[in-house]
CSV table of C-alpha atoms and ligand atoms in Angstrom, one decimal:
chain,number,residue,atom,x,y,z
T,1318,UNK,CA,-3.6,9.1,20.7
T,1319,UNK,CA,-1.0,6.6,21.9
T,1320,UNK,CA,-3.6,4.0,21.0
T,1321,UNK,CA,-3.3,4.9,17.3
T,1322,UNK,CA,0.5,4.9,17.6
T,1323,UNK,CA,0.2,1.3,19.1
T,1324,UNK,CA,-1.9,0.2,16.2
T,1325,UNK,CA,0.6,1.6,13.6
T,1326,UNK,CA,3.4,-0.1,15.4
T,1327,UNK,CA,1.5,-3.4,15.6
T,1328,UNK,CA,1.0,-3.3,11.8
T,1329,UNK,CA,4.6,-2.4,10.9
T,1330,UNK,CA,6.9,-3.9,13.6
T,1331,UNK,CA,8.8,-7.2,14.0
T,1332,UNK,CA,9.4,-7.9,10.3
T,1333,UNK,CA,5.8,-7.5,9.4
T,1334,UNK,CA,4.2,-5.4,6.6
T,1335,UNK,CA,0.9,-4.8,4.9
T,1336,UNK,CA,-0.9,-7.0,2.3
T,1337,UNK,CA,-2.8,-4.5,0.0
T,1338,UNK,CA,-5.7,-6.6,-1.1
T,1339,UNK,CA,-8.0,-3.6,-1.7
T,1340,UNK,CA,-8.2,-3.8,-5.4
T,1341,UNK,CA,-11.6,-2.3,-6.5
T,1342,UNK,CA,-13.9,-4.7,-8.3
T,1343,UNK,CA,-12.8,-3.1,-11.6
T,1344,UNK,CA,-9.1,-3.6,-11.0
T,1345,UNK,CA,-9.6,-7.1,-9.5
T,1346,UNK,CA,-11.6,-8.0,-12.6
T,1347,UNK,CA,-8.6,-6.9,-14.8
T,1348,UNK,CA,-6.2,-9.0,-12.7
T,1349,UNK,CA,-8.4,-12.1,-12.9
T,1350,UNK,CA,-9.1,-11.7,-16.6
T,1351,UNK,CA,-5.3,-11.6,-17.2
T,1352,UNK,CA,-5.1,-15.1,-15.8
T,1353,UNK,CA,-8.3,-16.3,-17.4
T,1354,UNK,CA,-10.4,-16.6,-14.2
T,1355,UNK,CA,-14.0,-15.3,-14.2
T,1356,UNK,CA,-14.4,-12.3,-11.9
T,1357,UNK,CA,-17.3,-13.4,-9.8
T,1358,UNK,CA,-17.9,-12.4,-6.1
T,1359,UNK,CA,-17.2,-16.0,-5.1
T,1360,UNK,CA,-13.9,-16.2,-7.0
T,1361,UNK,CA,-12.7,-12.8,-5.7
T,1362,UNK,CA,-13.5,-14.0,-2.1
T,1363,UNK,CA,-11.9,-17.5,-2.7
T,1364,UNK,CA,-8.6,-16.1,-3.8
T,1365,UNK,CA,-8.4,-13.5,-1.0
T,1366,UNK,CA,-9.6,-15.9,1.7
T,1367,UNK,CA,-6.9,-18.4,0.5
T,1368,UNK,CA,-4.2,-15.8,1.3
T,1369,UNK,CA,-5.8,-14.6,4.5
T,1370,UNK,CA,-5.9,-18.1,6.0
T,1371,UNK,CA,-2.3,-18.9,5.0
T,1372,UNK,CA,0.6,-19.6,7.4
T,1373,UNK,CA,2.5,-16.6,6.0
T,1374,UNK,CA,0.0,-14.2,7.5
T,1375,UNK,CA,1.0,-15.1,11.1
T,1376,UNK,CA,4.7,-14.1,10.8
T,1377,UNK,CA,4.8,-11.6,7.9
T,1378,UNK,CA,1.5,-9.7,7.7
T,1379,UNK,CA,0.7,-7.0,10.3
T,1380,UNK,CA,-2.2,-5.5,8.4
T,1381,UNK,CA,-4.5,-6.2,5.4
T,1382,UNK,CA,-6.2,-3.5,3.4
T,1383,UNK,CA,-9.6,-4.6,2.3
T,1384,UNK,CA,-12.1,-3.4,-0.3
T,1385,UNK,CA,-15.7,-2.5,0.7
T,1386,UNK,CA,-16.9,-5.8,-0.9
T,1387,UNK,CA,-14.5,-8.0,1.1
T,1388,UNK,CA,-14.9,-6.4,4.5
T,1389,UNK,CA,-18.6,-7.3,4.5
T,1390,UNK,CA,-18.0,-11.0,3.4
T,1391,UNK,CA,-17.9,-14.2,5.5
T,1392,UNK,CA,-15.2,-16.8,5.2
T,1393,UNK,CA,-15.8,-20.5,4.6
T,1394,UNK,CA,-15.2,-21.0,8.4
T,1395,UNK,CA,-18.2,-18.6,8.9
T,1396,UNK,CA,-15.9,-16.0,10.5
T,1397,UNK,CA,-16.3,-12.6,9.0
T,1398,UNK,CA,-13.3,-11.6,6.9
T,1399,UNK,CA,-12.1,-9.1,9.6
T,1400,UNK,CA,-12.3,-11.8,12.2
T,1401,UNK,CA,-10.3,-14.2,10.0
T,1402,UNK,CA,-7.6,-11.5,9.6
T,1403,UNK,CA,-7.6,-10.7,13.3
T,1404,UNK,CA,-7.3,-14.4,14.2
T,1405,UNK,CA,-3.9,-14.5,12.4
T,1406,UNK,CA,-2.7,-11.6,14.5
T,1407,UNK,CA,-3.0,-9.0,11.7
T,1408,UNK,CA,-5.1,-5.8,11.8
T,1409,UNK,CA,-8.0,-5.4,9.3
T,1410,UNK,CA,-7.9,-2.2,7.3
T,1411,UNK,CA,-10.1,-0.6,4.6
T,1412,UNK,CA,-9.6,1.5,1.5
T,1413,UNK,CA,-12.0,4.5,1.9
T,1414,UNK,CA,-11.3,6.7,-1.1
T,1415,UNK,CA,-13.7,6.3,-4.0
T,1416,UNK,CA,-11.1,6.5,-6.7
T,1417,UNK,CA,-9.1,9.1,-8.7
T,1418,UNK,CA,-11.1,11.3,-11.1
T,1419,UNK,CA,-10.1,13.9,-13.7
T,1420,UNK,CA,-8.9,17.1,-11.9
T,1421,UNK,CA,-10.9,20.1,-13.2
T,1422,UNK,CA,-8.6,22.8,-14.7
T,1423,UNK,CA,-5.9,20.2,-15.2
T,1424,UNK,CA,-7.6,17.3,-17.1
T,1425,UNK,CA,-4.4,15.2,-17.6
T,1426,UNK,CA,-4.2,14.8,-13.8
T,1427,UNK,CA,-6.3,13.2,-11.2
T,1428,UNK,CA,-7.8,14.1,-7.9
T,1429,UNK,CA,-8.9,11.5,-5.4
T,1430,UNK,CA,-12.5,11.6,-4.3
T,1431,UNK,CA,-14.4,10.2,-1.3
T,1432,UNK,CA,-14.8,12.9,1.3
T,1433,UNK,CA,-18.6,13.3,1.1
T,1434,UNK,CA,-20.2,11.0,3.6
T,1435,UNK,CA,-16.8,9.8,4.8
T,1436,UNK,CA,-17.5,10.3,8.5
T,1437,UNK,CA,-20.5,8.0,8.3
T,1438,UNK,CA,-18.7,5.3,6.3
T,1439,UNK,CA,-15.8,5.4,8.8
T,1440,UNK,CA,-18.2,4.7,11.6
T,1441,UNK,CA,-19.6,1.7,9.7
T,1442,UNK,CA,-16.1,0.3,8.9
T,1443,UNK,CA,-15.0,0.7,12.5
T,1444,UNK,CA,-18.0,-1.4,13.6
T,1445,UNK,CA,-17.0,-4.0,11.0
T,1446,UNK,CA,-13.6,-4.3,12.6
T,1447,UNK,CA,-11.3,-1.9,10.6
T,1448,UNK,CA,-8.6,-0.2,12.6
T,1449,UNK,CA,-6.7,1.5,9.8
T,1450,UNK,CA,-7.6,3.0,6.5
T,1451,UNK,CA,-6.1,3.9,3.1
T,1452,UNK,CA,-6.5,6.8,0.7
T,1453,UNK,CA,-4.4,6.9,-2.5
T,1454,UNK,CA,-3.6,10.0,-4.4
T,1455,UNK,CA,-1.9,9.6,-7.8
T,1456,UNK,CA,0.5,12.0,-9.6
T,1457,UNK,CA,2.1,11.8,-13.0
T,1458,UNK,CA,5.6,12.9,-13.9
T,1459,UNK,CA,6.5,14.9,-17.0
T,1460,UNK,CA,8.0,18.4,-17.6
T,1461,UNK,CA,4.8,20.1,-16.5
T,1462,UNK,CA,3.5,17.6,-14.0
T,1463,UNK,CA,2.6,17.1,-11.3
T,1464,UNK,CA,1.2,20.6,-11.3
T,1465,UNK,CA,1.1,22.8,-8.2
T,1466,UNK,CA,-2.7,22.4,-8.4
T,1467,UNK,CA,-2.7,18.6,-8.2
T,1468,UNK,CA,0.0,18.6,-5.5
T,1469,UNK,CA,-2.0,21.0,-3.4
T,1470,UNK,CA,-5.5,19.6,-4.1
T,1471,UNK,CA,-4.5,16.0,-3.3
T,1472,UNK,CA,-2.6,17.0,-0.2
T,1473,UNK,CA,-5.6,18.9,1.1
T,1474,UNK,CA,-7.9,15.8,0.5
T,1475,UNK,CA,-5.4,13.5,2.2
T,1476,UNK,CA,-5.3,15.8,5.2
T,1477,UNK,CA,-9.1,16.1,5.5
T,1478,UNK,CA,-9.3,12.3,5.2
T,1479,UNK,CA,-6.6,11.7,7.8
T,1480,UNK,CA,-8.3,14.0,10.4
T,1481,UNK,CA,-11.6,12.3,9.9
T,1482,UNK,CA,-10.1,8.8,10.2
T,1483,UNK,CA,-8.3,9.7,13.5
T,1484,UNK,CA,-11.5,11.3,14.8
T,1485,UNK,CA,-13.1,7.8,14.4
T,1486,UNK,CA,-10.3,5.9,16.2
T,1487,UNK,CA,-8.4,4.5,13.2
T,1488,UNK,CA,-4.9,5.0,11.7
T,1489,UNK,CA,-4.8,6.7,8.3
T,1490,UNK,CA,-2.4,5.4,5.7
T,1491,UNK,CA,-1.4,8.5,3.7
T,1492,UNK,CA,-0.6,7.3,0.1
T,1493,UNK,CA,0.8,9.8,-2.3
T,1494,UNK,CA,1.8,7.7,-5.3
T,1495,UNK,CA,4.0,9.3,-7.9
T,1496,UNK,CA,3.6,6.9,-10.8
T,1497,UNK,CA,6.5,5.1,-12.5
T,1498,UNK,CA,5.1,5.7,-16.0
T,1499,UNK,CA,7.3,7.8,-18.2
T,1500,UNK,CA,10.9,8.4,-19.4
T,1501,UNK,CA,11.9,10.5,-16.4
T,1502,UNK,CA,15.1,10.0,-14.5
T,1503,UNK,CA,15.4,8.9,-10.9
T,1504,UNK,CA,16.5,12.4,-10.0
T,1505,UNK,CA,13.3,13.8,-11.4
T,1506,UNK,CA,11.3,11.2,-9.4
T,1507,UNK,CA,13.3,12.3,-6.4
T,1508,UNK,CA,12.5,16.0,-6.9
T,1509,UNK,CA,8.8,15.6,-7.6
T,1510,UNK,CA,8.2,13.0,-4.9
T,1511,UNK,CA,10.0,15.2,-2.3
T,1512,UNK,CA,7.7,18.2,-3.3
T,1513,UNK,CA,4.6,16.0,-3.1
T,1514,UNK,CA,5.4,14.5,0.3
T,1515,UNK,CA,6.4,17.8,1.8
T,1516,UNK,CA,3.1,19.4,0.7
T,1517,UNK,CA,1.2,16.4,2.2
T,1518,UNK,CA,2.7,17.0,5.6
T,1519,UNK,CA,2.2,20.8,5.4
T,1520,UNK,CA,-1.5,20.1,5.0
T,1521,UNK,CA,-1.7,17.2,7.6
T,1522,UNK,CA,-0.1,19.5,10.2
T,1523,UNK,CA,-2.6,22.3,9.3
T,1524,UNK,CA,-5.4,19.9,9.8
T,1525,UNK,CA,-4.0,18.9,13.3
T,1526,UNK,CA,-3.4,15.3,12.4
T,1527,UNK,CA,-1.4,13.5,15.0
T,1528,UNK,CA,1.5,12.2,12.9
T,1529,UNK,CA,2.4,9.5,15.5
T,1530,UNK,CA,-0.9,7.8,14.6
T,1531,UNK,CA,-0.3,7.7,10.8
T,1532,UNK,CA,1.6,5.6,8.3
T,1533,UNK,CA,3.1,6.9,5.1
T,1534,UNK,CA,2.8,4.7,1.9
T,1535,UNK,CA,5.1,6.2,-0.7
T,1536,UNK,CA,6.7,5.1,-4.0
T,1537,UNK,CA,10.4,4.3,-4.0
T,1538,UNK,CA,12.6,6.6,-6.0
T,1539,UNK,CA,13.0,4.9,-9.4
T,1540,UNK,CA,13.7,6.0,-12.9
T,1541,UNK,CA,10.5,6.0,-15.1
T,1542,UNK,CA,9.5,2.6,-16.4
T,1543,UNK,CA,10.3,3.7,-20.1
T,1544,UNK,CA,13.6,5.4,-19.1
T,1545,UNK,CA,16.8,4.0,-20.5
T,1546,UNK,CA,19.0,5.0,-17.6
T,1547,UNK,CA,18.8,2.1,-15.2
T,1548,UNK,CA,20.3,2.5,-11.7
T,1549,UNK,CA,21.3,-0.2,-9.3
T,1550,UNK,CA,19.4,-1.1,-6.1
T,1551,UNK,CA,21.9,0.6,-3.8
T,1552,UNK,CA,21.4,3.9,-5.6
T,1553,UNK,CA,17.6,3.5,-5.5
T,1554,UNK,CA,17.9,2.9,-1.7
T,1555,UNK,CA,20.1,6.0,-1.2
T,1556,UNK,CA,17.8,8.3,-3.2
T,1557,UNK,CA,14.7,6.9,-1.5
T,1558,UNK,CA,16.2,7.4,2.0
T,1559,UNK,CA,17.5,10.9,1.1
T,1560,UNK,CA,14.0,11.9,-0.2
T,1561,UNK,CA,12.2,10.6,2.9
T,1562,UNK,CA,14.7,12.1,5.4
T,1563,UNK,CA,14.2,15.4,3.8
T,1564,UNK,CA,10.4,15.4,3.6
T,1565,UNK,CA,8.9,13.2,6.4
T,1566,UNK,CA,8.5,14.6,9.9
T,1567,UNK,CA,10.3,12.4,12.5
T,1568,UNK,CA,7.0,11.8,14.5
T,1569,UNK,CA,5.8,9.4,11.7
T,1570,UNK,CA,6.4,5.9,13.1
T,1571,UNK,CA,6.8,4.1,9.8
T,1572,UNK,CA,6.9,3.9,6.1
T,1573,UNK,CA,5.3,1.1,4.1
T,1574,UNK,CA,6.2,1.3,0.4
T,1575,UNK,CA,3.9,0.4,-2.5
T,1576,UNK,CA,5.3,-1.8,-5.2
T,1577,UNK,CA,3.9,0.3,-8.0
T,1578,UNK,CA,4.6,-2.1,-10.9
T,1579,UNK,CA,8.0,-3.4,-9.8
T,1580,UNK,CA,8.4,-7.2,-10.2
T,1581,UNK,CA,8.1,-9.2,-7.0
T,1582,UNK,CA,11.9,-9.7,-6.9
T,1583,UNK,CA,12.7,-6.1,-7.6
T,1584,UNK,CA,10.3,-4.9,-4.8
T,1585,UNK,CA,12.0,-7.3,-2.3
T,1586,UNK,CA,15.5,-6.5,-3.4
T,1587,UNK,CA,15.0,-2.7,-3.3
T,1588,UNK,CA,13.3,-2.8,0.1
T,1589,UNK,CA,16.2,-4.9,1.4
T,1590,UNK,CA,18.7,-2.4,0.1
T,1591,UNK,CA,16.8,0.4,1.8
T,1592,UNK,CA,16.9,-1.5,5.1
T,1593,UNK,CA,20.6,-2.3,4.8
T,1594,UNK,CA,21.4,1.4,5.0
T,1595,UNK,CA,18.3,2.7,6.9
T,1596,UNK,CA,19.9,5.4,9.0
T,1597,UNK,CA,16.5,6.9,10.1
T,1598,UNK,CA,14.2,6.1,13.0
T,1599,UNK,CA,11.4,5.2,10.6
T,1600,UNK,CA,10.4,1.5,10.2
T,1601,UNK,CA,10.7,0.8,6.5
T,1602,UNK,CA,8.5,-2.0,5.4
T,1603,UNK,CA,6.1,-3.1,2.6
T,1604,UNK,CA,2.4,-2.4,1.7
T,1605,UNK,CA,2.5,-4.4,-1.5
T,1606,UNK,CA,-0.4,-5.4,-3.7
T,1607,UNK,CA,1.0,-6.9,-6.9
T,1608,UNK,CA,4.5,-7.7,-5.4
T,1609,UNK,CA,2.8,-10.0,-2.7
T,1610,UNK,CA,0.1,-11.5,-4.8
T,1611,UNK,CA,1.3,-11.9,-8.4
T,1612,UNK,CA,2.8,-15.4,-8.3
T,1613,UNK,CA,0.1,-16.7,-6.0
T,1614,UNK,CA,-2.6,-15.5,-8.3
T,1615,UNK,CA,-0.8,-17.1,-11.3
T,1616,UNK,CA,-0.5,-20.4,-9.5
T,1617,UNK,CA,-4.1,-20.3,-8.2
T,1618,UNK,CA,-5.5,-19.5,-11.7
T,1619,UNK,CA,-4.2,-22.9,-13.0
T,1620,UNK,CA,-6.4,-24.7,-10.4
T,1621,UNK,CA,-8.5,-22.6,-8.1
T,1622,UNK,CA,-9.1,-25.6,-5.9
T,1623,UNK,CA,-5.4,-26.0,-5.1
T,1624,UNK,CA,-5.5,-24.0,-1.8
T,1625,UNK,CA,-2.3,-25.5,-0.4
T,1626,UNK,CA,-0.1,-24.8,-3.4
T,1627,UNK,CA,-1.5,-21.2,-3.7
T,1628,UNK,CA,-0.7,-20.7,0.0
T,1629,UNK,CA,2.8,-22.1,-0.3
T,1630,UNK,CA,3.5,-19.6,-3.2
T,1631,UNK,CA,2.1,-16.7,-1.1
T,1632,UNK,CA,4.0,-17.8,2.0
T,1633,UNK,CA,7.3,-17.7,0.1
T,1634,UNK,CA,6.6,-14.2,-1.2
T,1635,UNK,CA,5.5,-13.0,2.2
T,1636,UNK,CA,8.7,-14.4,3.8
T,1637,UNK,CA,10.9,-12.7,1.1
T,1638,UNK,CA,9.2,-9.3,1.9
T,1639,UNK,CA,9.5,-9.9,5.6
T,1640,UNK,CA,13.2,-10.7,5.3
T,1641,UNK,CA,13.7,-7.6,3.1
T,1642,UNK,CA,12.0,-5.4,5.7
T,1643,UNK,CA,14.8,-6.5,8.1
T,1644,UNK,CA,17.7,-6.3,5.5
T,1645,UNK,CA,18.0,-10.1,5.6
T,1646,UNK,CA,16.9,-10.9,2.0
T,1647,UNK,CA,19.3,-12.4,-0.6
T,1648,UNK,CA,19.1,-13.7,-4.1
T,1649,UNK,CA,20.1,-17.1,-2.8
T,1650,UNK,CA,17.2,-17.3,-0.3
T,1651,UNK,CA,14.9,-16.0,-3.0
T,1652,UNK,CA,15.7,-19.1,-5.2
T,1653,UNK,CA,15.2,-21.7,-2.5
R,2581,13P,P1,1.0,-2.2,-5.6
R,2581,13P,O1,1.9,-2.7,-4.6
R,2581,13P,O2,0.5,-3.3,-6.5
R,2581,13P,O3,1.4,-1.0,-6.3
R,2581,13P,O4,-0.4,-1.8,-4.8
R,2581,13P,C1,-0.3,-1.1,-3.6
R,2581,13P,C2,-1.4,-0.3,-3.4
R,2581,13P,O5,-2.2,-0.5,-2.5
R,2581,13P,C3,-1.7,0.8,-4.4
R,2581,13P,O6,-2.6,1.7,-3.8
């Protein structure tokens, strides 16, 4: 089990975090369409490979979450994608859920699927080089939601997933994402997120998951994206830390936030504020998708052959996130 703890620490320590490049083909197609690039297998690989072979990987990225298509691809250098990632010092990981589907009996909510046949898929991913995995549960906030049913059902699935992943020698990322959509206040986000995370650990413990060999990937505590009451970054950090201190068992080695629709700069600034006042033993770092890739994708879309320019853009973002994970980010450095 200390082996799993070592993997988790390798991914999260020393100013490193996770690059979430595990968009499903549907989501990646949406992202590419938005910048007018055709979503072919070659283009999806080219963009991802450009990031995976950048300088920023070496210092700032401890783990990369891949999608099923990508983990099976080869890079231009003929290395497999997991080999390319390992050669930069990062750990290859894989998204193993099969997506969020309508929850029977509460059709406005979602339940994440993918447990059937999971043991066999995990064995295959391990052979391909994966050493950690991701499963994302999603929850909406409104007066009636998330329901007790969705909180319980998703926690149960996350626990069954985590136990299977550890059985197969990998570190599970437990991702309960309470979505930003809505007019709710940060206090409501705090209350609902606390309830969701507590239930996840209740189930993980029931399923005898070794928490030292897991990583939590939560949302930060923010007001809803349509809410009118803005709060400053310090307050976001205080509420986020209060929530995690009250709901995450101390054995968990680290917490890697999702960006969830924050801009690249907000995601860096808020993570930095969290680390400026982090009075816990948890490592607090990033597992960003959009907040690590957005500007690089935009740059790349203008000329998909401009590898260096795309990598420079990504390197800057990765450096900003790395500084934020150490409480060393500032608006001045951001502009340089
Ligand atoms: P974002 O950082 O874009 O929210 O993506 C992270 C992720 O992996 C969501 O599951």
